[in-house]
Coordinates of C-alpha atoms and ligand atoms in Angstrom, one line a residue:
M1 CA 0.0 0.0 0.0
N2 CA 1.5 3.4 -0.9
A3 CA 1.0 6.6 1.1
T4 CA -1.9 7.8 -0.8
T5 CA -4.1 4.7 -0.5
G6 CA -6.5 5.2 2.4
G7 CA -9.5 3.3 3.6
P8 CA -9.8 0.7 6.3
G9 CA -6.6 -1.1 5.1
L10 CA -4.4 1.7 6.6
P11 CA -2.5 0.6 9.7
Q12 CA -4.8 1.4 12.6
E13 CA -2.3 3.1 14.9
R14 CA -1.3 6.4 16.4
R15 CA 2.2 7.0 15.2
L16 CA 4.1 10.3 15.6
V17 CA 7.3 10.7 13.7
T18 CA 7.6 14.5 13.8
E19 CA 6.3 17.4 15.8
I20 CA 2.7 18.3 15.0
P21 CA 2.6 19.9 12.4
G22 CA 5.8 18.4 10.9
P23 CA 8.1 20.1 8.3
A24 CA 6.1 18.9 5.3
S25 CA 2.9 20.3 6.8
V26 CA 4.6 23.5 7.8
A27 CA 5.8 24.0 4.2
A28 CA 2.3 23.3 2.9
L29 CA 0.9 25.7 5.4
E30 CA 3.1 28.4 4.0
R31 CA 1.6 27.8 0.5
K32 CA -1.9 27.9 2.1
R33 CA -1.0 31.3 3.6
A34 CA 0.0 32.5 0.2
H35 CA -2.9 31.3 -1.8
V36 CA -5.9 30.6 0.4
A37 CA -8.0 33.4 1.9
D38 CA -7.2 34.0 5.6
G39 CA -10.9 33.8 6.4
V40 CA -10.8 30.0 5.7
G41 CA -9.4 28.7 9.0
T42 CA -7.8 25.4 9.9
V43 CA -8.2 23.7 13.3
L44 CA -5.2 21.3 13.0
P45 CA -2.8 22.2 10.2
V46 CA -1.5 18.8 9.2
F47 CA -1.9 18.2 5.5
V48 CA -3.6 14.9 4.9
T49 CA -2.4 12.2 2.4
A50 CA -4.6 9.3 3.4
A51 CA -7.3 8.4 5.9
G52 CA -9.4 5.4 6.8
G53 CA -10.8 3.3 9.7
G54 CA -10.0 5.5 12.6
V55 CA -6.8 7.3 11.4
I56 CA -5.7 10.3 9.4
V57 CA -2.1 10.1 7.9
D58 CA -0.3 13.3 7.1
A59 CA 2.4 14.5 4.7
D60 CA 5.1 13.8 7.3
G61 CA 4.0 10.2 7.8
N62 CA 2.3 10.9 11.2
S63 CA -0.8 8.7 11.8
L64 CA -3.4 10.5 14.0
I65 CA -6.5 9.1 15.6
D66 CA -9.6 10.7 14.2
L67 CA -12.2 11.8 16.8
G68 CA -13.8 14.3 14.4
S69 CA -14.8 12.6 11.2
G70 CA -14.4 15.8 9.3
I71 CA -17.2 17.3 11.5
A72 CA -19.5 14.2 11.6
V73 CA -19.1 13.5 7.9
T74 CA -17.1 10.3 7.5
S75 CA -19.3 8.2 9.8
V76 CA -18.8 5.1 7.6
G77 CA -15.1 5.7 7.6
N78 CA -12.9 7.6 5.2
A79 CA -12.6 6.1 1.8
A80 CA -15.1 3.3 2.9
P81 CA -15.0 0.4 0.4
A82 CA -18.6 0.6 -0.8
V83 CA -18.3 4.4 -1.2
T84 CA -15.1 4.2 -3.3
R85 CA -16.3 1.3 -5.4
R86 CA -19.6 3.0 -6.3
V87 CA -17.8 6.3 -6.9
H88 CA -15.3 4.7 -9.2
E89 CA -18.1 3.0 -11.2
Q90 CA -20.0 6.3 -11.5
V91 CA -17.1 8.5 -12.5
D92 CA -16.3 6.0 -15.2
A93 CA -19.9 6.1 -16.5
F94 CA -20.7 9.9 -16.3
T95 CA -19.9 12.7 -13.9
H96 CA -22.7 15.2 -14.5
T97 CA -25.8 15.9 -16.6
C98 CA -27.7 18.1 -14.2
F99 CA -30.8 16.3 -12.9
M100 CA -33.0 19.2 -14.0
V101 CA -31.8 18.6 -17.6
T102 CA -31.6 14.8 -18.0
P103 CA -32.2 12.7 -14.9
Y104 CA -30.6 9.5 -13.8
D105 CA -31.4 6.6 -11.4
G106 CA -28.9 7.4 -8.6
Y107 CA -30.8 10.6 -7.6
V108 CA -34.1 8.7 -7.4
D109 CA -32.4 5.8 -5.5
V110 CA -31.2 8.2 -2.9
C111 CA -34.6 9.8 -2.5
A112 CA -36.2 6.3 -2.2
A113 CA -33.7 5.4 0.5
L114 CA -34.4 8.6 2.4
T115 CA -38.1 7.7 2.4
E116 CA -37.2 4.4 4.1
V117 CA -34.7 5.6 6.7
T118 CA -36.1 9.0 7.9
P119 CA -38.6 9.1 10.8
G120 CA -42.3 8.2 10.2
D121 CA -44.0 5.9 7.7
H122 CA -46.2 8.5 6.0
A123 CA -45.9 9.3 2.2
K124 CA -42.6 11.2 1.7
K125 CA -40.6 12.8 -1.0
S126 CA -37.1 14.4 -1.2
A127 CA -35.1 17.0 -3.1
L128 CA -31.3 16.9 -3.2
F129 CA -28.8 19.7 -2.7
N130 CA -25.1 20.3 -2.2
S131 CA -24.6 21.5 1.4
G132 CA -26.4 21.5 4.7
A133 CA -27.0 25.2 4.5
E134 CA -28.7 24.8 1.1
A135 CA -30.9 22.1 2.5
V136 CA -32.0 24.3 5.4
E137 CA -32.7 27.2 3.0
N138 CA -34.9 24.9 0.9
A139 CA -36.8 23.5 3.9
V140 CA -37.7 27.1 4.7
K141 CA -38.7 27.8 1.1
I142 CA -41.0 24.7 1.1
S143 CA -42.5 25.6 4.5
R144 CA -43.3 29.1 3.3
V145 CA -45.0 28.0 0.1
A146 CA -46.9 25.2 1.9
T147 CA -48.2 27.4 4.7
G148 CA -48.4 30.8 3.0
R149 CA -46.7 32.2 6.1
D150 CA -43.3 34.0 6.4
A151 CA -41.8 33.6 9.9
V152 CA -39.2 31.1 10.8
G153 CA -38.7 30.0 14.5
V154 CA -35.2 28.9 15.6
F155 CA -33.5 28.4 18.9
D156 CA -30.8 29.8 21.1
H157 CA -27.3 28.2 20.3
A158 CA -28.6 27.0 16.9
Y159 CA -26.3 26.4 14.0
H160 CA -27.8 26.1 10.5
G161 CA -25.1 27.4 8.1
R162 CA -23.3 30.3 6.6
T163 CA -25.5 31.5 3.7
N164 CA -27.5 34.7 4.2
L165 CA -30.7 33.1 5.5
T166 CA -28.9 30.4 7.5
M167 CA -26.6 33.0 9.1
A168 CA -29.8 34.7 10.3
M169 CA -30.9 31.3 11.7
T170 CA -27.5 30.6 13.3
A171 CA -27.1 32.0 16.9
K172 CA -23.4 32.7 17.4
N173 CA -21.9 35.9 16.1
M174 CA -18.2 35.1 16.0
P175 CA -17.0 33.7 13.7
Y176 CA -20.1 32.9 11.7
K177 CA -22.0 36.3 11.4
H178 CA -19.6 39.1 12.5
G179 CA -19.6 41.8 9.9
F180 CA -21.6 39.8 7.4
G181 CA -25.0 41.5 7.9
P182 CA -27.6 42.6 7.2
F183 CA -29.3 39.3 7.6
A184 CA -32.5 37.8 6.2
G185 CA -35.6 39.0 8.0
E186 CA -38.5 37.1 9.6
V187 CA -36.3 34.8 11.7
Y188 CA -37.2 34.6 15.4
R189 CA -35.3 33.0 18.2
A190 CA -36.8 31.0 21.1
P191 CA -35.1 29.6 24.2
L192 CA -34.0 26.0 24.0
S193 CA -34.0 23.3 26.7
Y194 CA -30.4 23.3 28.1
P195 CA -30.5 21.0 31.1
L196 CA -27.1 22.0 32.6
R197 CA -28.1 25.7 32.5
D198 CA -31.8 25.9 33.0
G199 CA -32.7 22.9 35.1
L200 CA -36.1 22.8 33.5
T201 CA -38.1 19.7 32.5
G202 CA -38.6 19.1 28.8
E203 CA -42.3 20.1 29.2
A204 CA -41.5 23.3 31.1
A205 CA -38.8 24.3 28.6
A206 CA -41.1 23.6 25.7
A207 CA -43.9 25.8 27.3
R208 CA -41.3 28.6 27.6
A209 CA -40.3 28.3 23.9
I210 CA -43.9 28.0 22.7
D211 CA -44.9 31.1 24.7
V212 CA -42.3 33.1 22.7
L213 CA -43.4 31.6 19.4
D214 CA -47.1 32.1 20.1
K215 CA -47.0 35.6 21.7
Q216 CA -44.0 37.3 20.1
V217 CA -44.3 35.8 16.6
G218 CA -47.8 34.5 16.4
V219 CA -48.8 31.2 14.9
D220 CA -50.6 32.8 12.0
N221 CA -47.3 34.2 10.9
L222 CA -45.2 31.1 11.6
A223 CA -44.2 28.9 8.6
C224 CA -41.9 26.6 10.4
V225 CA -39.9 25.9 13.5
V226 CA -36.4 24.6 12.7
I227 CA -34.5 22.6 15.4
E228 CA -31.5 20.5 15.8
P229 CA -32.7 17.5 17.9
I230 CA -29.3 17.4 19.4
L231 CA -27.3 20.7 18.9
G232 CA -24.2 20.4 16.8
E233 CA -21.9 23.5 16.7
G234 CA -23.9 25.0 19.6
G235 CA -22.5 22.5 22.1
F236 CA -24.1 19.0 21.7
V237 CA -26.9 20.1 24.0
V238 CA -29.5 17.3 24.4
P239 CA -32.8 18.9 25.2
A240 CA -34.5 17.4 28.3
R241 CA -36.8 14.5 27.4
G242 CA -40.3 15.7 26.4
F243 CA -39.1 19.0 24.9
L244 CA -39.0 17.8 21.3
S245 CA -42.3 15.9 21.5
A246 CA -44.1 18.8 23.2
L247 CA -42.8 21.1 20.5
A248 CA -43.8 18.6 17.7
D249 CA -47.3 18.3 19.2
W250 CA -47.8 22.1 19.3
C251 CA -46.5 22.6 15.7
S252 CA -48.8 19.9 14.4
A253 CA -51.8 21.4 16.3
Q254 CA -51.0 24.9 14.9
G255 CA -50.2 23.9 11.3
V256 CA -46.6 25.0 11.7
V257 CA -44.1 22.9 9.8
L258 CA -41.6 21.2 12.2
V259 CA -38.2 20.9 10.5
A260 CA -35.6 18.7 12.2
D261 CA -32.1 19.7 11.2
E262 CA -30.4 16.3 11.4
I263 CA -27.4 17.5 9.4
Q264 CA -24.9 16.7 12.2
S265 CA -26.9 14.1 14.2
G266 CA -28.2 12.0 11.3
F267 CA -27.2 8.7 9.6
C268 CA -26.5 6.4 12.6
R269 CA -24.4 8.9 14.4
T270 CA -26.5 8.9 17.6
G271 CA -27.1 5.1 17.6
D272 CA -30.2 5.2 15.5
W273 CA -30.9 6.4 11.9
F274 CA -31.8 9.9 13.3
A275 CA -31.7 11.6 16.6
C276 CA -35.5 12.2 16.4
D277 CA -36.0 8.4 16.5
H278 CA -34.9 8.2 20.1
E279 CA -38.0 10.1 21.2
G280 CA -40.4 8.8 18.5
V281 CA -40.6 12.4 17.2
V282 CA -41.8 12.5 13.6
P283 CA -40.9 15.9 12.0
D284 CA -42.7 17.2 8.9
L285 CA -39.4 17.9 7.1
V286 CA -35.9 16.6 7.8
T287 CA -32.7 18.2 6.5
T288 CA -29.7 15.9 6.0
A289 CA -26.1 16.3 4.7
K290 CA -22.7 15.4 6.2
G291 CA -22.9 11.7 7.0
I292 CA -25.2 11.0 4.1
A293 CA -22.5 10.4 1.5
G294 CA -19.3 9.3 3.2
G295 CA -17.5 12.6 2.4
L296 CA -18.9 13.7 -0.9
P297 CA -21.0 16.9 -1.0
L298 CA -24.7 16.0 -0.8
A299 CA -27.7 17.2 1.2
A300 CA -31.4 16.6 1.2
V301 CA -34.8 17.8 2.4
T302 CA -37.1 14.9 3.0
G303 CA -40.7 15.2 4.2
R304 CA -44.4 14.8 3.9
A305 CA -45.2 14.4 0.3
E306 CA -48.0 17.0 0.3
L307 CA -45.6 19.6 1.8
M308 CA -42.8 18.8 -0.6
D309 CA -45.2 18.9 -3.6
S310 CA -46.7 22.3 -2.6
V311 CA -43.8 24.0 -4.5
H312 CA -44.5 24.8 -8.2
P313 CA -42.5 22.8 -10.9
G314 CA -39.1 24.2 -11.3
G315 CA -39.2 25.9 -7.9
L316 CA -36.5 23.7 -6.4
G317 CA -33.2 22.8 -7.8
G318 CA -29.6 23.9 -8.6
T319 CA -26.9 22.9 -11.1
Y320 CA -25.2 20.3 -9.0
G321 CA -27.9 19.2 -6.5
G322 CA -27.9 15.4 -6.4
N323 CA -24.8 15.1 -8.5
P324 CA -24.4 11.5 -9.8
V325 CA -21.1 10.9 -8.1
A326 CA -22.3 12.2 -4.8
C327 CA -25.4 10.1 -5.1
A328 CA -23.3 7.0 -5.8
A329 CA -21.3 7.8 -2.7
A330 CA -24.5 8.1 -0.7
L331 CA -25.7 4.7 -1.9
G332 CA -22.4 3.3 -0.9
A333 CA -22.5 5.0 2.5
L334 CA -26.0 3.5 3.1
E335 CA -24.7 0.1 2.0
E336 CA -22.0 0.4 4.7
M337 CA -24.4 1.5 7.4
R338 CA -26.7 -1.4 6.7
A339 CA -24.1 -4.1 6.1
H340 CA -22.2 -3.2 9.3
D341 CA -25.1 -2.1 11.5
L342 CA -23.4 1.2 12.1
A343 CA -26.3 2.4 14.3
G344 CA -25.5 -0.5 16.6
R345 CA -21.8 0.3 16.4
A346 CA -22.5 3.9 17.3
R347 CA -24.3 2.7 20.5
V348 CA -21.3 0.6 21.4
I349 CA -18.9 3.5 20.8
G350 CA -21.2 5.7 22.8
E351 CA -21.1 3.3 25.8
R352 CA -17.3 3.2 25.6
M353 CA -16.9 7.0 25.3
S354 CA -19.4 7.5 28.2
A355 CA -17.4 5.2 30.5
H356 CA -14.2 7.1 29.7
L357 CA -15.8 10.5 30.1
E358 CA -17.7 9.7 33.3
K359 CA -14.4 8.5 34.8
L360 CA -12.7 11.7 33.7
R361 CA -15.6 13.8 35.2
A362 CA -15.1 12.1 38.6
E363 CA -11.4 13.1 38.4
R364 CA -11.7 16.6 37.0
D365 CA -14.0 19.1 38.5
V366 CA -13.7 21.4 35.5
I367 CA -16.0 19.0 33.7
A368 CA -19.6 20.3 34.4
D369 CA -21.5 18.0 32.1
V370 CA -21.1 14.8 30.1
R371 CA -23.8 14.5 27.4
G372 CA -24.7 13.4 23.9
R373 CA -26.0 10.2 22.4
G374 CA -24.2 7.3 20.7
A375 CA -21.1 8.4 18.9
M376 CA -22.0 12.1 19.4
M377 CA -20.7 12.9 22.9
A378 CA -19.3 16.0 24.5
I379 CA -18.1 17.4 27.8
E380 CA -18.7 21.0 28.9
L381 CA -15.9 22.7 30.8
C382 CA -16.8 25.3 33.5
R383 CA -15.0 26.8 36.4
P384 CA -15.4 24.3 39.2
G385 CA -18.7 24.4 41.1
T386 CA -20.2 26.9 38.6
T387 CA -21.6 27.0 35.1
E388 CA -19.2 29.8 34.1
P389 CA -17.7 28.6 30.8
D390 CA -14.0 27.8 30.7
A391 CA -13.1 28.2 27.0
A392 CA -9.3 28.6 27.7
R393 CA -9.1 25.2 29.3
A394 CA -11.1 23.6 26.4
A395 CA -8.6 25.2 24.0
A396 CA -5.6 24.0 26.0
V397 CA -6.9 20.4 26.2
N398 CA -7.8 20.4 22.5
N399 CA -4.3 21.6 21.6
A400 CA -2.6 19.1 23.9
C401 CA -4.6 16.3 22.1
H402 CA -3.5 17.6 18.7
Q403 CA 0.1 17.6 19.8
A404 CA -0.3 14.0 21.0
G405 CA -1.8 12.8 17.7
V406 CA -5.5 12.9 18.3
V407 CA -7.8 15.0 16.1
T408 CA -10.4 16.6 18.5
L409 CA -12.8 19.4 18.1
T410 CA -14.4 22.0 20.4
C411 CA -17.8 23.7 20.0
G412 CA -20.4 25.6 21.9
T413 CA -21.6 29.2 22.1
W414 CA -18.8 29.9 24.6
G415 CA -16.2 27.6 22.9
N416 CA -16.0 25.6 26.1
V417 CA -17.4 22.2 24.9
F418 CA -15.1 19.4 23.9
R419 CA -16.8 17.1 21.4
F420 CA -16.2 13.6 20.2
L421 CA -17.3 12.4 16.8
P422 CA -15.2 9.3 15.9
P423 CA -15.8 7.5 12.6
L424 CA -18.0 4.5 13.3
S425 CA -15.3 2.4 11.7
I426 CA -12.8 3.1 14.5
P427 CA -11.4 0.0 16.2
D428 CA -12.1 -0.2 20.0
D429 CA -8.4 -0.3 21.0
L430 CA -7.7 2.9 19.0
L431 CA -10.8 4.6 20.6
D432 CA -9.5 3.7 24.1
E433 CA -6.0 4.9 23.2
A434 CA -7.5 8.2 22.1
F435 CA -9.3 8.7 25.4
G436 CA -6.1 7.8 27.3
V437 CA -4.6 10.8 25.4
V438 CA -7.5 13.0 26.3
E439 CA -7.0 12.1 30.0
K440 CA -3.3 12.9 29.8
A441 CA -4.2 16.2 28.1
F442 CA -6.4 17.2 31.1
A443 CA -3.5 16.3 33.4
S444 CA -0.9 18.2 31.5
T445 CA -3.0 21.4 31.3
A446 CA -4.2 21.4 34.9
Ligands
PLZ1 N1 -27.0 22.4 10.2 C1 -26.9 21.1 12.3 O1 -24.1 21.1 11.9 C2 -22.8 22.2 9.6 C3 -20.1 23.7 10.1 C4 -18.7 23.9 10.2 P1 -23.0 22.9 5.6 N2 -21.9 22.2 10.7 C5 -20.5 22.3 10.5 C6 -18.4 25.3 9.8 O2 -17.7 26.0 10.6 O3 -18.8 25.8 8.7 C7 -24.3 22.2 9.8 C8 -24.8 21.7 10.9 C9 -26.2 21.8 11.1 C10 -26.5 22.9 9.1 C11 -25.1 22.9 8.9 C12 -24.6 23.5 7.6 O4 -24.0 22.5 6.8 O5 -22.9 21.6 4.8 O6 -21.7 23.3 6.3 O7 -23.6 24.0 4.9

């Protein structure tokens, strides 16, 4: 195997042969500085040559353990066999026609699969796009046409993307929104259920949110409510049980479209097909992206057939939406998920990560919360005995993990949440080794 062949055949080991970043990455970083806009940041500047299973190999020959999956994308593993096989077959056949010009089966196959795997057994249809933000924008467009209403309800700490409408829907200013306004109108923010910080039951937190939507926006104006069933960028907050179902019941009674943004939480990540499945919540529309296609750019809106069909012919689309190569990758990713029961694997990974993180919490009073579901877990760092965010410690621990060859990510409105999103193809021993590194990173930054 040469250095550029990735996939599960790569040696599954943490191996550091240079500093992080090493000389080859430092040189590549110089080129990045010269040619890539400074606004495009990089969390861990090692330049990748191969990846697969649970590792990322860099230009210096370092092999790092991946606990990020390229932000919850390569859930089936990098260069997963069924993905690469189907992509190769597709690129050899044709690479693009534009589905709006001359269609092809791959697009329809992905939509049929989405009908099967998304929550609820009602009649569904889908439309395909390129990015998560684009899917969210289209879910709003569909909701507006279907209801004849304008307003969009979103939540504190939400992240929905970087386009103009989705910036308005995203909560956090820096770095996502700062200086980029004015933003799209008719977006209203309601309080979320955040158990660590509000101590409310799901029902009480839902009543608080519904009061804002009802009294400050008004149901007659409200087209949709868009919610991440488990927050992604906003800090992996899991709303208290009952919050999502109370919100879903209210939306359904009021004719408001409930949109579940499962872009980060979907496709086996949380130990089921979707995070909504854990509470039996059936959203009207679901937005998906990231894990759907094993690393190729693809996104979708899936939902009630009558809502999806409310848009006039030609009203939905885009040059590349549902590109045939991305669709082939999605069909490969779905094949991997089914063949290897990756939802079951996510539950096992979740139990292992919980055990490591609970042990760590018992030892480190800076850890105020351990939360998440399946292979989507996080710890929130606060000054001991308080809920005052400790972003500096999160950054220090994150950096120490990187130096020791583990790819980790932070998140949260205050940047004080340390999140874990391993590929579901990671071997157990490598996962355990990575958490040994996390533990040492806490010790070395105390
Ligand atoms: N909705 C829930 O998590 C993307 C963003 C990383 P795109 N999250 C990672 C960054 O800093 O840009 C995301 C998400 C949820 C929507 C999106 C947007 O998806 O594919 O990045 O547009």
